[in-house]
mmCIF file of C-alpha atoms and ligand atoms in Angstrom:
data_model
loop_
_atom_site.group_PDB
_atom_site.id
_atom_site.type_symbol
_atom_site.label_atom_id
_atom_site.label_comp_id
_atom_site.label_asym_id
_atom_site.label_seq_id
_atom_site.Cartn_x
_atom_site.Cartn_y
_atom_site.Cartn_z
ATOM 1 C CA MET A 229 104.959 114.322 127.864
ATOM 2 C CA SER A 230 107.736 111.683 126.889
ATOM 3 C CA ASP A 231 110.817 113.598 125.749
ATOM 4 C CA ILE A 232 111.855 111.219 123.538
ATOM 5 C CA LEU A 233 109.003 111.663 121.529
ATOM 6 C CA ARG A 234 109.571 115.251 121.373
ATOM 7 C CA ALA A 235 113.118 115.149 120.797
ATOM 8 C CA LEU A 236 112.198 113.014 117.890
ATOM 9 C CA LEU A 237 109.513 114.716 116.548
ATOM 10 C CA CYS A 238 112.159 117.785 116.746
ATOM 11 C CA VAL A 239 115.434 116.017 115.278
ATOM 12 C CA SER A 240 112.845 114.584 112.343
ATOM 13 C CA GLU A 241 111.933 118.092 111.367
ATOM 14 C CA LYS A 242 115.698 118.778 111.286
ATOM 15 C CA ALA A 243 115.816 115.983 108.748
ATOM 16 C CA ALA A 244 113.407 117.209 106.446
ATOM 17 C CA ASN A 245 114.774 120.393 106.703
ATOM 18 C CA ILE A 246 117.881 118.803 105.409
ATOM 19 C CA ALA A 247 115.912 116.999 102.955
ATOM 20 C CA ARG A 248 114.395 120.003 101.404
ATOM 21 C CA ALA A 249 117.728 121.876 101.423
ATOM 22 C CA CYS A 250 119.136 119.136 99.254
ATOM 23 C CA ARG A 251 116.204 118.944 96.523
ATOM 24 C CA GLN A 252 116.608 123.092 96.392
ATOM 25 C CA GLN A 253 119.353 123.353 94.395
ATOM 26 C CA GLU A 254 119.571 120.796 91.288
ATOM 27 C CA ALA A 255 123.672 121.498 91.449
ATOM 28 C CA LEU A 256 124.094 120.217 95.203
ATOM 29 C CA PHE A 257 121.720 117.591 94.436
ATOM 30 C CA GLN A 258 123.780 115.886 91.508
ATOM 31 C CA LEU A 259 126.989 115.791 93.559
ATOM 32 C CA LEU A 260 125.080 113.583 96.964
ATOM 33 C CA ILE A 261 124.378 110.561 94.966
ATOM 34 C CA GLU A 262 126.051 108.233 94.994
ATOM 35 C CA GLU A 263 126.104 104.416 94.317
ATOM 36 C CA LYS A 264 125.685 102.141 96.697
ATOM 37 C CA LYS A 265 128.246 99.620 97.775
ATOM 38 C CA GLU A 266 127.462 95.311 97.185
ATOM 39 C CA GLY A 267 126.384 94.170 99.988
ATOM 40 C CA GLU A 268 124.151 97.256 101.180
ATOM 41 C CA LYS A 269 122.015 97.089 97.453
ATOM 42 C CA ASN A 270 118.339 96.838 97.806
ATOM 43 C CA LYS A 271 117.797 93.921 95.619
ATOM 44 C CA LYS A 272 115.013 94.854 93.954
ATOM 45 C CA PHE A 273 116.926 97.563 91.521
ATOM 46 C CA ALA A 274 119.474 97.531 89.267
ATOM 47 C CA VAL A 275 120.986 99.909 90.504
ATOM 48 C CA ASP A 276 120.469 101.520 93.933
ATOM 49 C CA PHE A 277 121.436 105.021 95.532
ATOM 50 C CA LYS A 278 122.887 105.834 98.495
ATOM 51 C CA THR A 279 122.656 109.847 99.140
ATOM 52 C CA LEU A 280 124.857 112.577 101.237
ATOM 53 C CA ALA A 281 121.614 113.555 102.409
ATOM 54 C CA ASP A 282 120.611 110.429 103.166
ATOM 55 C CA VAL A 283 123.622 109.556 105.728
ATOM 56 C CA LEU A 284 123.302 113.048 106.744
ATOM 57 C CA VAL A 285 119.740 112.892 108.012
ATOM 58 C CA GLN A 286 120.849 109.227 109.517
ATOM 59 C CA GLU A 287 124.295 111.050 112.033
ATOM 60 C CA VAL A 288 122.141 114.219 112.681
ATOM 61 C CA ILE A 289 119.246 111.817 114.036
ATOM 62 C CA LYS A 290 121.916 109.945 116.105
ATOM 63 C CA GLN A 291 123.781 112.933 117.440
ATOM 64 C CA HIS A 292 121.278 114.723 118.263
ATOM 65 C CA MET A 293 119.768 111.995 120.332
ATOM 66 C CA GLU A 294 122.788 111.143 121.627
ATOM 67 C CA THR A 295 122.997 114.365 123.030
ATOM 68 C CA ARG A 296 119.434 114.605 125.114
ATOM 69 C CA PHE A 297 119.929 111.176 125.979
ATOM 70 C CA PRO A 298 122.832 109.896 126.538
ATOM 71 C CA GLY A 299 124.017 106.492 126.010
ATOM 72 C CA LEU A 300 121.165 105.908 123.453
ATOM 73 C CA GLY A 301 122.935 106.701 120.045
ATOM 74 C CA LYS A 302 124.370 103.141 119.558
ATOM 75 C CA ASN A 303 120.871 101.679 120.367
ATOM 76 C CA ILE A 304 120.124 103.766 116.886
ATOM 77 C CA SER A 305 120.383 101.568 113.711
ATOM 78 C CA GLY A 306 119.323 102.539 110.330
ATOM 79 C CA GLU A 307 119.922 101.402 106.576
ATOM 80 C CA GLU A 308 122.852 103.891 105.826
ATOM 81 C CA SER A 309 126.530 103.855 106.518
ATOM 82 C CA ASN A 310 128.695 106.941 107.343
ATOM 83 C CA GLU A 311 131.673 105.775 104.767
ATOM 84 C CA PHE A 312 132.507 107.737 102.111
ATOM 85 C CA THR A 313 135.376 107.786 99.249
ATOM 86 C CA ASN A 314 135.726 110.239 97.614
ATOM 87 C CA ASP A 315 137.257 110.617 93.883
ATOM 88 C CA LEU A 316 140.639 111.328 95.363
ATOM 89 C CA GLY A 317 140.103 107.532 96.475
ATOM 90 C CA GLU A 318 139.828 108.928 100.633
ATOM 91 C CA LYS A 319 137.600 107.227 103.549
ATOM 92 C CA ILE A 320 135.903 109.439 104.874
ATOM 93 C CA THR A 321 133.552 108.555 108.323
ATOM 94 C CA LEU A 322 130.724 111.398 107.970
ATOM 95 C CA ARG A 323 130.159 112.339 111.464
ATOM 96 C CA LEU A 324 128.404 115.569 112.619
ATOM 97 C CA CYS A 325 131.524 118.158 114.394
ATOM 98 C CA SER A 326 130.659 120.460 117.013
ATOM 99 C CA ARG A 327 131.386 123.224 115.013
ATOM 100 C CA GLU A 328 129.505 124.480 111.940
ATOM 101 C CA GLU A 329 132.879 125.205 110.548
ATOM 102 C CA GLU A 330 134.282 121.476 111.265
ATOM 103 C CA THR A 331 131.385 119.912 109.560
ATOM 104 C CA GLY A 332 131.652 122.344 106.623
ATOM 105 C CA GLU A 333 134.820 121.082 106.732
ATOM 106 C CA LEU A 334 134.101 117.249 106.385
ATOM 107 C CA LEU A 335 131.644 117.488 104.331
ATOM 108 C CA SER A 336 134.349 119.185 101.651
ATOM 109 C CA LYS A 337 135.942 115.984 101.613
ATOM 110 C CA VAL A 338 133.195 113.912 100.781
ATOM 111 C CA LEU A 339 132.372 116.371 98.056
ATOM 112 C CA ASN A 340 135.316 116.462 96.712
ATOM 113 C CA GLY A 341 136.285 120.005 97.871
ATOM 114 C CA ASN A 342 132.789 121.813 96.772
ATOM 115 C CA LYS A 343 133.101 124.601 98.958
ATOM 116 C CA LEU A 344 129.923 125.886 98.653
ATOM 117 C CA ALA A 345 127.588 123.340 98.468
ATOM 118 C CA SER A 346 129.758 121.276 101.238
ATOM 119 C CA GLU A 347 128.885 124.851 103.656
ATOM 120 C CA ALA A 348 125.076 125.110 102.485
ATOM 121 C CA LEU A 349 124.886 121.899 103.394
ATOM 122 C CA ALA A 350 126.799 122.527 107.216
ATOM 123 C CA LYS A 351 124.614 124.966 107.774
ATOM 124 C CA VAL A 352 121.498 123.638 107.558
ATOM 125 C CA VAL A 353 123.130 120.197 109.699
ATOM 126 C CA HIS A 354 123.527 123.328 111.957
ATOM 127 C CA GLN A 355 120.801 125.424 111.997
ATOM 128 C CA ASP A 356 118.446 125.388 115.572
ATOM 129 C CA VAL A 357 115.120 123.848 114.770
ATOM 130 C CA SER A 358 111.827 124.568 116.772
ATOM 131 C CA PHE A 359 109.000 122.116 116.845
ATOM 132 C CA THR A 360 106.228 122.903 118.896
ATOM 133 C CA ASP A 361 103.069 121.142 119.056
ATOM 134 C CA PRO A 362 100.538 122.156 121.952
ATOM 135 C CA THR A 363 98.969 118.949 122.173
ATOM 136 C CA LEU A 364 101.800 116.947 122.555
ATOM 137 C CA ASP A 365 102.475 118.184 126.685
ATOM 138 C CA SER A 366 98.973 116.504 127.188
ATOM 139 C CA ILE A 367 100.243 113.440 127.579
ATOM 140 C CA GLU A 368 102.130 111.990 130.927
ATOM 141 C CA ILE A 369 104.156 108.942 130.007
ATOM 142 C CA ASN A 370 107.875 108.667 131.126
ATOM 143 C CA ILE A 371 109.434 105.204 129.723
ATOM 144 C CA SER A 372 113.332 104.251 130.445
ATOM 145 C CA GLN A 373 115.581 104.646 127.851
ATOM 146 C CA ASP A 374 117.699 101.687 128.642
ATOM 147 C CA ILE A 375 114.646 99.467 127.339
ATOM 148 C CA LEU A 376 115.057 101.567 123.870
ATOM 149 C CA GLY A 377 116.514 100.474 120.236
ATOM 150 C CA ILE A 378 116.181 102.920 117.245
ATOM 151 C CA TRP A 379 115.463 101.925 113.514
ATOM 152 C CA VAL A 380 116.001 104.561 111.521
ATOM 153 C CA ASP A 381 115.254 105.159 107.334
ATOM 154 C CA PRO A 382 116.502 108.809 106.633
ATOM 155 C CA ILE A 383 115.125 109.406 103.594
ATOM 156 C CA ASP A 384 112.922 106.066 102.597
ATOM 157 C CA SER A 385 111.699 106.246 98.108
ATOM 158 C CA THR A 386 115.493 107.141 98.027
ATOM 159 C CA TYR A 387 114.517 106.849 93.739
ATOM 160 C CA GLN A 388 110.868 108.926 94.147
ATOM 161 C CA TYR A 389 113.538 112.047 96.056
ATOM 162 C CA ILE A 390 116.617 111.860 93.419
ATOM 163 C CA LYS A 391 113.386 111.673 90.280
ATOM 164 C CA GLY A 392 111.841 114.987 92.449
ATOM 165 C CA SER A 393 108.473 114.712 90.729
ATOM 166 C CA ALA A 394 106.458 117.978 91.749
ATOM 167 C CA ASP A 395 103.639 117.417 89.510
ATOM 168 C CA VAL A 396 102.043 113.740 90.269
ATOM 169 C CA LYS A 397 98.477 114.201 90.521
ATOM 170 C CA PRO A 398 96.810 111.951 93.555
ATOM 171 C CA ASN A 399 94.128 109.042 92.673
ATOM 172 C CA CYS A 400 91.777 109.299 95.589
ATOM 173 C CA GLY A 401 94.378 111.186 98.095
ATOM 174 C CA ILE A 402 96.792 108.519 96.901
ATOM 175 C CA PHE A 403 100.097 110.006 95.263
ATOM 176 C CA PRO A 404 101.387 106.536 92.715
ATOM 177 C CA CYS A 405 104.951 108.431 92.390
ATOM 178 C CA GLY A 406 106.307 111.661 92.735
ATOM 179 C CA LEU A 407 108.071 113.972 95.876
ATOM 180 C CA GLN A 408 104.558 113.289 97.993
ATOM 181 C CA CYS A 409 106.031 109.257 98.857
ATOM 182 C CA VAL A 410 109.314 110.353 100.360
ATOM 183 C CA THR A 411 109.004 110.472 103.816
ATOM 184 C CA ILE A 412 111.417 109.981 106.754
ATOM 185 C CA LEU A 413 111.414 107.449 109.575
ATOM 186 C CA ILE A 414 111.987 106.717 113.074
ATOM 187 C CA GLY A 415 110.486 103.907 114.926
ATOM 188 C CA VAL A 416 111.494 103.088 118.104
ATOM 189 C CA TYR A 417 111.272 99.702 119.672
ATOM 190 C CA ASP A 418 111.820 97.700 122.965
ATOM 191 C CA LEU A 419 115.329 95.866 122.993
ATOM 192 C CA GLN A 420 113.824 92.899 125.221
ATOM 193 C CA THR A 421 110.539 91.776 123.408
ATOM 194 C CA GLY A 422 111.065 93.480 119.730
ATOM 195 C CA VAL A 423 107.713 95.483 119.789
ATOM 196 C CA PRO A 424 107.694 99.093 118.395
ATOM 197 C CA LEU A 425 106.573 101.374 120.957
ATOM 198 C CA ILE A 426 106.316 105.361 119.457
ATOM 199 C CA GLY A 427 106.962 106.123 115.628
ATOM 200 C CA VAL A 428 107.666 109.346 113.842
ATOM 201 C CA ILE A 429 106.499 109.836 109.986
ATOM 202 C CA ASN A 430 107.653 112.765 108.606
ATOM 203 C CA GLN A 431 106.792 113.758 105.244
ATOM 204 C CA PRO A 432 108.906 116.503 103.983
ATOM 205 C CA PHE A 433 107.630 117.400 100.970
ATOM 206 C CA VAL A 434 103.351 117.618 100.900
ATOM 207 C CA SER A 435 102.333 120.649 99.342
ATOM 208 C CA GLN A 436 105.021 123.315 97.017
ATOM 209 C CA ASP A 437 103.819 126.949 97.107
ATOM 210 C CA LEU A 438 103.615 127.647 93.419
ATOM 211 C CA ASN A 439 104.679 131.540 93.495
ATOM 212 C CA THR A 440 108.617 130.690 95.573
ATOM 213 C CA LEU A 441 108.918 126.697 95.136
ATOM 214 C CA ARG A 442 108.898 125.821 98.739
ATOM 215 C CA TRP A 443 107.766 122.839 99.883
ATOM 216 C CA LYS A 444 105.886 122.343 103.183
ATOM 217 C CA GLY A 445 105.543 119.259 104.913
ATOM 218 C CA GLN A 446 103.739 117.405 107.680
ATOM 219 C CA SER A 447 104.527 114.864 110.192
ATOM 220 C CA PHE A 448 102.927 112.298 112.270
ATOM 221 C CA TRP A 449 103.660 110.188 115.369
ATOM 222 C CA GLY A 450 101.739 107.704 117.960
ATOM 223 C CA LEU A 451 102.929 106.046 121.499
ATOM 224 C CA SER A 452 101.926 102.852 122.700
ATOM 225 C CA TYR A 453 103.149 101.731 126.176
ATOM 226 C CA MET A 454 101.957 99.806 129.035
ATOM 227 C CA GLY A 455 98.009 100.396 127.461
ATOM 228 C CA THR A 456 98.537 104.185 126.839
ATOM 229 C CA ASN A 457 97.908 104.426 123.363
ATOM 230 C CA ILE A 458 97.978 107.978 121.822
ATOM 231 C CA HIS A 459 98.675 109.318 117.890
ATOM 232 C CA SER A 460 98.479 112.575 116.371
ATOM 233 C CA LEU A 461 95.259 111.769 114.569
ATOM 234 C CA GLN A 462 93.239 111.758 117.200
ATOM 235 C CA LEU A 463 94.879 115.005 119.489
ATOM 236 C CA SER A 464 94.647 117.367 116.021
ATOM 237 C CA ASN A 465 91.876 118.171 113.459
ATOM 238 C CA PRO A 466 93.136 116.099 110.308
ATOM 239 C CA LYS A 467 94.226 118.817 108.087
ATOM 240 C CA ARG A 468 92.916 117.501 104.576
ATOM 241 C CA ASN A 469 93.135 118.974 101.846
ATOM 242 C CA SER A 470 89.417 118.703 100.477
ATOM 243 C CA THR A 471 90.612 118.049 96.867
ATOM 244 C CA GLU A 472 92.218 114.947 97.788
ATOM 245 C CA THR A 473 89.845 113.216 99.925
ATOM 246 C CA PRO A 474 88.420 109.923 98.467
ATOM 247 C CA SER A 475 84.883 109.704 97.891
ATOM 248 C CA GLN A 476 84.936 106.477 100.153
ATOM 249 C CA ARG A 477 87.111 107.359 102.513
ATOM 250 C CA THR A 478 84.869 108.913 105.621
ATOM 251 C CA GLU A 479 82.364 105.757 104.582
ATOM 252 C CA ASN A 480 84.684 103.756 105.537
ATOM 253 C CA THR A 481 87.746 104.569 107.620
ATOM 254 C CA ASN A 482 85.646 104.013 110.661
ATOM 255 C CA SER A 483 83.276 101.028 110.056
ATOM 256 C CA GLU A 484 84.306 97.795 110.149
ATOM 257 C CA VAL A 485 82.889 96.988 107.220
ATOM 258 C CA GLU A 486 82.567 93.195 106.677
ATOM 259 C CA CYS A 487 81.519 92.766 102.448
ATOM 260 C CA SER A 488 83.457 92.222 99.574
ATOM 261 C CA HIS A 489 84.552 94.866 97.549
ATOM 262 C CA CYS A 490 84.447 97.010 100.703
ATOM 263 C CA PHE A 491 87.983 97.194 101.543
ATOM 264 C CA SER A 492 90.713 98.900 99.799
ATOM 265 C CA ALA A 493 94.788 97.842 99.128
ATOM 266 C CA VAL A 494 98.252 100.058 98.556
ATOM 267 C CA ILE A 495 100.479 97.865 96.796
ATOM 268 C CA SER A 496 103.917 97.655 95.193
ATOM 269 C CA THR A 497 104.559 98.218 92.065
ATOM 270 C CA SER A 498 106.313 94.941 91.934
ATOM 271 C CA GLU A 499 103.649 93.260 93.579
ATOM 272 C CA LYS A 500 102.592 89.697 92.210
ATOM 273 C CA GLU A 501 99.960 88.958 89.959
ATOM 274 C CA ASN A 502 98.570 86.289 92.372
ATOM 275 C CA ILE A 503 98.193 88.828 95.119
ATOM 276 C CA LYS A 504 97.200 91.405 92.417
ATOM 277 C CA ALA A 505 94.278 88.802 90.682
ATOM 278 C CA ALA A 506 92.964 88.299 94.751
ATOM 279 C CA LEU A 507 93.205 91.785 95.500
ATOM 280 C CA SER A 508 90.768 92.861 92.705
ATOM 281 C CA CYS A 509 88.332 90.134 93.815
ATOM 282 C CA VAL A 510 88.227 91.812 97.361
ATOM 283 C CA CYS A 511 88.491 95.005 96.592
ATOM 284 C CA GLY A 512 87.293 95.783 93.290
ATOM 285 C CA ASP A 513 89.072 98.952 91.514
ATOM 286 C CA ARG A 514 89.762 99.960 94.948
ATOM 287 C CA VAL A 515 93.576 98.839 94.456
ATOM 288 C CA PHE A 516 96.085 101.658 94.585
ATOM 289 C CA ARG A 517 99.608 101.348 93.384
ATOM 290 C CA ALA A 518 101.838 103.686 95.572
ATOM 291 C CA ALA A 519 105.986 104.331 95.239
ATOM 292 C CA GLY A 520 107.643 104.204 99.176
ATOM 293 C CA ALA A 521 107.382 101.259 102.055
ATOM 294 C CA GLY A 522 106.905 104.327 104.455
ATOM 295 C CA TYR A 523 104.503 106.158 102.205
ATOM 296 C CA LYS A 524 102.517 103.386 101.319
ATOM 297 C CA SER A 525 102.033 102.942 105.347
ATOM 298 C CA LEU A 526 101.660 106.329 106.509
ATOM 299 C CA CYS A 527 98.453 106.239 103.228
ATOM 300 C CA VAL A 528 96.919 102.887 106.697
ATOM 301 C CA VAL A 529 97.358 105.459 109.066
ATOM 302 C CA GLN A 530 95.501 108.300 107.508
ATOM 303 C CA GLY A 531 92.693 106.054 106.733
ATOM 304 C CA LEU A 532 93.201 106.289 103.237
ATOM 305 C CA VAL A 533 93.517 102.370 102.110
ATOM 306 C CA ASP A 534 92.337 100.006 105.114
ATOM 307 C CA ILE A 535 95.525 97.933 104.186
ATOM 308 C CA TYR A 536 98.866 97.945 103.256
ATOM 309 C CA ILE A 537 100.119 94.586 101.634
ATOM 310 C CA PHE A 538 103.012 93.444 99.906
ATOM 311 C CA SER A 539 103.811 89.806 99.484
ATOM 312 C CA GLU A 540 107.916 90.590 98.578
ATOM 313 C CA ASP A 541 110.874 90.721 101.455
ATOM 314 C CA THR A 542 112.410 94.100 100.401
ATOM 315 C CA THR A 543 111.153 96.220 102.995
ATOM 316 C CA PHE A 544 113.271 95.747 105.850
ATOM 317 C CA LYS A 545 113.008 97.077 109.714
ATOM 318 C CA TRP A 546 113.794 100.208 109.336
ATOM 319 C CA ASP A 547 111.105 101.005 106.595
ATOM 320 C CA THR A 548 108.093 99.435 108.733
ATOM 321 C CA CYS A 549 109.277 100.154 113.032
ATOM 322 C CA ALA A 550 107.668 104.123 112.979
ATOM 323 C CA ALA A 551 104.667 102.962 110.760
ATOM 324 C CA HIS A 552 103.464 99.872 113.312
ATOM 325 C CA ALA A 553 103.775 102.143 116.098
ATOM 326 C CA ILE A 554 101.881 104.357 115.191
ATOM 327 C CA LEU A 555 99.593 101.345 113.731
ATOM 328 C CA ARG A 556 99.664 99.677 116.980
ATOM 329 C CA SER A 557 98.944 103.592 118.605
ATOM 330 C CA MET A 558 95.221 103.230 116.812
ATOM 331 C CA GLY A 559 94.423 99.839 117.805
ATOM 332 C CA GLY A 560 96.281 98.044 114.305
ATOM 333 C CA GLY A 561 99.288 96.157 113.868
ATOM 334 C CA MET A 562 101.509 94.945 111.082
ATOM 335 C CA VAL A 563 102.121 91.391 110.717
ATOM 336 C CA ASP A 564 104.247 88.988 108.815
ATOM 337 C CA LEU A 565 101.690 87.749 105.341
ATOM 338 C CA LYS A 566 103.383 84.500 104.872
ATOM 339 C CA GLU A 567 102.455 83.867 108.065
ATOM 340 C CA CYS A 568 98.807 85.345 108.438
ATOM 341 C CA LEU A 569 98.563 82.829 105.467
ATOM 342 C CA GLY A 570 99.518 79.820 106.831
ATOM 343 C CA ARG A 571 97.483 80.121 109.833
ATOM 344 C CA ASN A 572 94.625 78.642 110.673
ATOM 345 C CA PRO A 573 92.105 82.151 112.281
ATOM 346 C CA GLU A 574 89.730 79.307 113.965
ATOM 347 C CA MET A 575 92.918 78.748 116.110
ATOM 348 C CA GLY A 576 92.311 82.693 117.537
ATOM 349 C CA LEU A 577 95.800 82.493 117.919
ATOM 350 C CA ASP A 578 97.718 85.340 118.498
ATOM 351 C CA LEU A 579 98.464 87.640 115.350
ATOM 352 C CA PRO A 580 102.371 87.210 113.760
ATOM 353 C CA GLN A 581 102.813 91.364 114.828
ATOM 354 C CA LEU A 582 106.285 92.213 113.039
ATOM 355 C CA VAL A 583 109.283 92.579 115.130
ATOM 356 C CA TYR A 584 112.333 94.665 115.178
ATOM 357 C CA HIS A 585 115.139 93.164 118.346
ATOM 358 C CA VAL A 586 116.294 89.970 116.504
ATOM 359 C CA GLU A 587 117.903 89.382 112.415
ATOM 360 C CA ASN A 588 116.867 87.172 110.081
ATOM 361 C CA ARG A 589 118.991 83.737 110.376
ATOM 362 C CA ASP A 590 121.068 82.408 107.946
ATOM 363 C CA ALA A 591 120.675 86.051 105.783
ATOM 364 C CA THR A 592 123.754 88.512 105.187
ATOM 365 C CA GLY A 593 123.934 91.956 104.857
ATOM 366 C CA VAL A 594 120.689 93.569 104.306
ATOM 367 C CA ASP A 595 118.815 90.828 104.226
ATOM 368 C CA ARG A 596 119.396 90.173 107.964
ATOM 369 C CA TRP A 597 117.120 92.756 108.862
ATOM 370 C CA CYS A 598 114.537 92.223 105.680
ATOM 371 C CA ASN A 599 110.630 91.543 106.569
ATOM 372 C CA LYS A 600 110.890 89.094 104.772
ATOM 373 C CA GLY A 601 107.856 86.781 104.860
ATOM 374 C CA GLY A 602 106.364 90.362 103.836
ATOM 375 C CA LEU A 603 103.606 92.450 104.491
ATOM 376 C CA ILE A 604 100.161 93.502 106.389
ATOM 377 C CA ALA A 605 99.668 96.480 107.806
ATOM 378 C CA TYR A 606 96.257 97.932 109.303
ATOM 379 C CA ARG A 607 94.308 99.853 111.471
ATOM 380 C CA SER A 608 91.302 97.676 112.900
ATOM 381 C CA ARG A 609 92.155 94.095 113.716
ATOM 382 C CA LYS A 610 88.450 93.056 112.760
ATOM 383 C CA GLN A 611 88.828 94.665 109.767
ATOM 384 C CA LEU A 612 92.189 92.378 109.304
ATOM 385 C CA GLU A 613 90.512 89.157 110.127
ATOM 386 C CA THR A 614 87.917 89.574 107.219
ATOM 387 C CA PHE A 615 90.362 91.434 105.121
ATOM 388 C CA LEU A 616 92.463 87.584 105.681
ATOM 389 C CA SER A 617 89.552 85.318 105.109
ATOM 390 C CA LEU A 618 88.221 86.854 101.575
ATOM 391 C CA LEU A 619 92.352 86.906 100.662
ATOM 392 C CA ILE A 620 92.616 83.587 101.637
ATOM 393 C CA GLU A 621 88.842 82.257 99.922
ATOM 394 C CA ASN A 622 90.717 84.092 96.667
ATOM 395 C CA LEU A 623 94.316 83.670 96.673
ATOM 396 C CA VAL A 624 93.811 79.397 96.504
ATOM 397 C CA PRO A 625 92.253 79.467 92.905
ATOM 398 C CA ALA A 626 95.233 82.357 91.792
ATOM 399 C CA GLU A 627 98.120 80.115 93.196
ATOM 400 C CA ILE A 628 96.557 77.377 91.410
ATOM 401 C CA ASN A 629 97.049 79.346 88.565
ATOM 402 C CA THR A 630 101.181 80.295 88.739
HETATM 403 C C1 LIG B 899 112.818 100.759 99.521
HETATM 404 C C2 LIG B 899 111.401 102.293 99.553
HETATM 405 C C3 LIG B 899 111.302 101.437 98.229
HETATM 406 C C4 LIG B 899 110.125 100.314 98.576
HETATM 407 C C5 LIG B 899 111.304 99.202 99.248
HETATM 408 C C6 LIG B 899 112.000 99.706 100.351
HETATM 409 O O1 LIG B 899 113.365 102.026 100.592
HETATM 410 O O2 LIG B 899 110.423 102.590 100.309
HETATM 411 O O3 LIG B 899 109.592 102.584 97.378
HETATM 412 O O4 LIG B 899 109.839 99.304 97.055
HETATM 413 O O5 LIG B 899 110.749 98.331 99.706
HETATM 414 O O6 LIG B 899 112.636 99.587 100.909
HETATM 415 P P1 LIG B 899 108.383 99.649 96.838
HETATM 416 O O7 LIG B 899 108.197 101.183 96.815
HETATM 417 O O8 LIG B 899 107.932 98.967 95.463
HETATM 418 O O9 LIG B 899 106.779 99.309 97.886
HETATM 419 P P2 LIG B 899 114.373 103.030 100.308
HETATM 420 O O10 LIG B 899 113.866 103.926 99.470
HETATM 421 O O11 LIG B 899 115.247 103.468 101.236
HETATM 422 O O12 LIG B 899 116.018 102.373 99.753
HETATM 423 CA CA1 LIG B 900 113.350 102.579 102.789
#
């Protein structure tokens, strides 16, 4: 099996432990929030937050991978910068030290001398994590690490993470908001071609034990390389909670449905009106809103919906790379919505898959790495083609109205 995949799963579990630990103490959590600096801001929100947990997780992933695979660290990128300024105006570059005490001291500077908080954090950061999945042992694949680049989103759906709602009820298995929408995303791509090869999605908050208030998480992975396509959902029995299963899911997951209203889609709360109008023609009432780009993609991976569609340019390479790799390993993918709408399906051209190695020209700050044409995530190419033709049919009158 690919050692890299194993290491990524292990470090994603460590990241999930950090994310859970930070939510456990409210006082600690309040200290971790810092407003994003201009230029690093996701323009969708008036106020955006960078959490120390975010930066810590990103650094842990980088350091762990660099230790196991020397040279790989420099090819790991993410949304966060590891620079902090504390109340004393001191600039601190957050990194993982070799000893827990040192990391604690560094964290204490960021946390304005809060010893309790910094020691607790250092402890979880340096804790060993064991991750075993026997199904992984059967995979024999070796990918040269020199061709690999990695996108990391240490905490996707930061807003939901900060809000921390634990009692949101799912609709047909899909959580519109809440801690379930938080994911840790690690996507590996080919540096030369930009094609996503390995994806790990860790969902740290899946179910909560009401006695201990402890959360359990789960992770998903997929690998698609040189004709080998393998993913976690095909290997293990899907651990689905029956109360969360949508009534139509089994009918729709594996069959290549061709009729209108047989599709289901998940969308952002900020989706445009004309897209929403077209979707209600194509999907009827099976259009679900959910927070988190990573979570919405995960809904497609899990077969909770057929499509995740987004027409805005506010997702980024770190939001999509992991799920894109998993979807590829399932026979699906993630395409540029704008390019899809402009292409002639009769021409049978290759689909405009998102790529991960080149930045957008004439863009600055985070926008260099945004998916600027929007996206559609799907599990089956045939389904995508049918969905697209229905969408285009229904989108024209809506566009004339706007
Ligand atoms: C965000 C997060 C948001 C998403 C946005 C991402 O990442 O996933 O939820 O918006 O596109 O960039 P929406 O939920 O409307 O799809 P982060 O939380 O890491 O900033
Ligand atoms: Ca994100």
